[in-house]
Amino acid sequence: MLNSSVARKLFMALSGLFLIIFLTQHLLINLTSLISSDLFNTISHFMGTNPIVQYILQPILILGVFFHFVMGFVLEIKNSRARVKSYAKANLGVGSSWASRNMIISGVVILSFLFIHFYDFWVHEMNVKYVQGDMSGKNLEGNFRYWEELNAKFHQNIIIVVAYCFSFIALGLHLVHGFSSSIQSVGVGSKRFKIIKTISFLYSIIVPLGFSIIAIYHYLY
Ligand code: HEM
């Protein structure tokens, strides 16, 4: 069962939908950094020190990311073998969008982004909290450090802002196909195809745009 192509597509869809939930909350939390540094600091400290988030949700998330990428590569290899066998290559592009045919390309850009992003934020957090053992969330002056550290990453750093925004375009292309396709794979989409396509389209514009605004805001302020 786990080895069948239907099962593989289903697990790919479920892990994708799980990552969409993460992405939505990640965007909402990071958007608070534009409204109030105190609010962003309070939420970040809660998320960064809450045992359920740290020891249950975070490992599940990292496993989910890992699973989605490995499964994506497996599906791509199986699909390209099937295409060669059935000579379907000649029909490539007929009735399918660029985004849907190039999920592996947008996926690899997002994966590369995640390596940089983990190095930028996550590795630093793990180091301060679990290697140095400082769970206070405070800097030397005794103030919360989260907003200040986020701001310092992007402030006047055009290379990181451009690299991030480029990755967010790839994220949008990945989501525009991935969102609607995963809903269809879990069997909800067939009757409401049009509305799901519209929601998927709007989501894949709003989320990358929101992340880009955060990066640009911290570059400027
Ligand atoms: C400007 C945009 C973004 C900002 C400012 C941002 C900020 C952060 C911060 C501060 C952390 C560290 C959280 C912690 O461990 O305490 C983090 C972790 C993480 N980010 Fe982002 N992020 C952005 C975009 C993204 C995007 C687009 C993705 C996915 C494609 C992503 C995926 C992750 C993941 C998987 C983690 C590790 C899990 C976690 O600790 O929450 N981030 N991000």
XYZ file of C-alpha atoms and ligand atoms in Angstrom:
264
model
C 0.000 0.000 0.000
C 2.743 2.468 1.092
C 4.536 1.629 -2.135
C 1.666 2.348 -4.506
C 1.644 5.564 -6.508
C -1.763 6.557 -5.052
C -0.373 6.233 -1.511
C 2.737 8.218 -2.415
C 0.616 11.037 -3.857
C -1.631 10.982 -0.787
C 1.294 11.217 1.674
C 2.843 13.972 -0.433
C -0.446 15.879 -0.277
C -0.894 15.377 3.478
C 2.653 16.525 4.260
C 2.167 19.505 1.901
C -1.078 20.539 3.638
C 0.642 20.200 7.016
C 3.439 22.522 5.797
C 0.824 24.997 4.521
C -0.611 25.187 8.060
C 2.885 25.806 9.431
C 3.575 28.437 6.751
C 0.371 30.325 7.601
C 1.147 30.540 11.312
C 4.804 31.366 10.547
C 3.715 34.282 8.366
C 1.181 35.551 10.923
C 3.736 35.478 13.759
C 6.398 37.206 11.662
C 3.892 39.843 10.485
C 3.489 40.939 14.130
C 7.105 42.178 13.891
C 5.787 44.970 11.626
C 3.121 46.034 14.117
C 4.746 45.806 17.545
C 8.205 44.654 18.636
C 6.780 43.830 22.105
C 4.085 41.574 20.639
C 6.613 39.830 18.366
C 9.014 39.341 21.305
C 6.267 37.926 23.553
C 5.041 35.431 20.927
C 8.595 34.433 19.934
C 9.559 33.836 23.563
C 6.450 31.726 24.142
C 7.055 29.638 20.986
C 10.784 29.369 21.708
C 10.420 28.122 25.285
C 7.093 26.252 25.380
C 7.916 22.519 25.860
C 5.039 21.339 23.612
C 6.214 23.583 20.765
C 9.903 22.810 21.295
C 9.899 19.067 21.994
C 6.779 17.864 20.139
C 5.692 20.288 17.385
C 9.165 21.364 16.228
C 10.508 17.801 15.687
C 7.235 16.877 13.885
C 7.656 19.961 11.664
C 11.263 19.148 10.806
C 10.319 15.526 10.038
C 7.448 16.862 7.886
C 9.802 19.115 5.898
C 12.292 16.255 5.464
C 9.576 13.774 4.435
C 8.033 16.208 1.908
C 11.357 16.839 0.165
C 12.485 13.199 0.075
C 9.049 12.083 -1.189
C 9.102 14.894 -3.772
C 12.379 13.609 -5.221
C 11.095 10.011 -5.214
C 7.895 11.044 -7.046
C 9.871 13.089 -9.585
C 12.175 10.150 -10.385
C 9.231 7.719 -10.704
C 7.256 10.168 -12.870
C 10.114 10.913 -15.225
C 10.736 7.159 -15.669
C 7.038 6.656 -16.436
C 7.093 9.561 -18.921
C 10.048 8.069 -20.792
C 8.350 4.652 -20.925
C 5.054 5.959 -22.255
C 6.623 8.413 -24.707
C 4.436 11.034 -23.040
C 7.373 13.440 -23.151
C 6.230 14.520 -26.600
C 3.038 15.864 -25.023
C 4.744 17.843 -22.261
C 3.176 21.233 -21.797
C -0.189 20.322 -23.241
C -2.882 21.215 -20.727
C -0.498 21.775 -17.801
C 1.052 24.926 -16.365
C 4.762 25.716 -16.068
C 4.380 25.674 -12.269
C 2.884 22.177 -12.236
C 5.568 20.765 -14.565
C 8.421 22.310 -12.603
C 7.551 21.538 -8.973
C 10.989 19.948 -8.589
C 12.730 23.196 -9.661
C 10.713 25.449 -7.325
C 11.118 22.770 -4.619
C 14.921 22.764 -4.961
C 14.997 26.602 -4.708
C 12.881 26.409 -1.518
C 15.127 23.662 -0.119
C 18.227 25.809 -0.770
C 16.439 28.751 0.870
C 15.676 26.594 3.913
C 19.368 25.732 4.367
C 20.227 29.461 4.451
C 17.179 30.246 6.583
C 17.931 27.532 9.140
C 21.517 28.764 9.356
C 20.296 32.379 9.769
C 17.723 31.793 12.505
C 17.145 28.249 13.690
C 20.793 27.203 14.274
C 21.351 30.441 16.218
C 18.265 29.770 18.389
C 19.336 26.174 19.084
C 22.840 27.341 19.939
C 21.747 30.078 22.382
C 19.062 27.970 24.052
C 20.415 24.430 24.126
C 24.213 24.752 23.709
C 24.801 27.916 25.769
C 21.797 27.077 27.957
C 20.363 30.609 27.908
C 16.564 30.322 27.894
C 15.982 33.904 29.082
C 15.448 35.321 25.581
C 17.176 38.507 26.778
C 20.208 40.418 25.511
C 23.006 41.896 27.658
C 20.881 44.964 28.443
C 18.114 42.711 29.798
C 15.672 43.317 26.892
C 14.089 40.626 24.712
C 16.447 39.912 21.800
C 14.101 38.388 19.133
C 12.884 41.505 17.255
C 16.303 43.099 17.360
C 17.977 39.931 15.952
C 15.369 39.580 13.196
C 15.775 43.238 12.269
C 19.590 42.965 12.243
C 19.450 40.051 9.728
C 17.752 42.151 7.042
C 18.659 45.716 7.946
C 20.664 47.304 5.103
C 21.534 43.806 3.851
C 20.375 43.886 0.243
C 21.876 40.475 -0.657
C 19.856 38.588 1.941
C 16.673 40.518 1.078
C 17.055 39.772 -2.661
C 17.889 36.093 -1.986
C 14.860 35.756 0.294
C 12.469 37.523 -2.120
C 13.699 35.383 -5.027
C 12.958 32.274 -2.932
C 9.488 33.623 -2.098
C 8.718 33.805 -5.852
C 9.668 30.108 -6.090
C 7.491 29.477 -3.023
C 4.539 31.155 -4.786
C 5.047 29.032 -7.922
C 5.286 25.885 -5.779
C 2.135 26.774 -3.832
C 0.001 27.720 -6.837
C 0.084 24.139 -8.041
C 0.838 22.354 -4.740
C -2.072 23.776 -2.744
C -4.885 22.882 -5.173
C -3.276 19.602 -6.183
C -2.934 18.406 -2.566
C -6.575 19.245 -1.831
C -7.587 17.202 -4.867
C -5.318 14.329 -3.831
C -7.044 14.031 -0.453
C -10.320 13.751 -2.353
C -11.993 17.049 -1.431
C -11.446 18.963 -4.618
C -13.386 17.355 -7.431
C -16.738 19.102 -6.873
C -15.390 22.535 -5.933
C -12.526 22.631 -8.418
C -12.927 26.299 -9.370
C -13.165 27.698 -5.842
C -10.171 25.614 -4.704
C -8.135 26.871 -7.668
C -9.063 30.466 -6.753
C -8.182 30.057 -3.052
C -4.936 28.353 -4.033
C -4.083 31.197 -6.434
C -4.807 33.906 -3.837
C -2.872 32.047 -1.127
C 0.161 31.638 -3.385
C 0.225 35.406 -3.988
C -0.604 36.641 -0.460
C 1.845 34.408 1.466
C 5.024 35.152 -0.571
C 4.012 38.822 -0.714
C 3.589 38.900 3.086
C 7.036 37.328 3.635
C 8.589 39.759 1.109
C 7.029 42.738 2.913
C 8.565 41.505 6.201
C 12.049 41.225 4.643
C 11.778 44.639 2.935
C 10.373 46.310 6.064
C 13.315 45.124 8.165
C 15.737 46.161 5.423
C 14.374 49.708 5.607
C 13.671 50.153 9.354
C 10.836 37.074 5.863
C 10.400 35.846 6.009
C 10.700 34.973 7.198
C 11.139 35.313 8.458
C 11.405 36.698 9.010
C 11.284 34.087 9.216
C 11.703 34.002 10.539
C 12.021 32.839 11.216
C 12.575 32.780 12.544
C 12.863 33.996 13.433
C 12.772 31.463 12.851
C 13.362 30.893 14.163
C 12.268 30.447 15.068
C 12.823 29.766 16.288
O 13.353 28.653 16.161
O 12.714 30.341 17.354
C 12.347 30.694 11.705
C 12.374 29.311 11.629
C 11.877 28.576 10.568
N 11.391 29.066 9.379
Fe 11.162 31.031 8.909
N 10.944 33.013 8.408
C 10.595 33.509 7.162
C 10.192 32.765 6.057
C 10.087 31.393 6.027
C 9.587 30.614 4.909
C 9.086 31.194 3.597
C 9.658 29.306 5.275
C 9.270 28.062 4.500
C 9.319 27.959 3.183
C 10.201 29.246 6.610
C 10.431 28.082 7.326
C 10.982 28.014 8.594
C 11.217 26.767 9.311
C 10.878 25.365 8.790
C 11.791 27.131 10.545
C 12.249 26.162 11.673
C 11.104 25.843 12.570
C 10.885 26.850 13.641
O 11.779 26.996 14.486
O 9.814 27.489 13.683
N 10.435 30.524 7.046
N 11.889 31.547 10.730
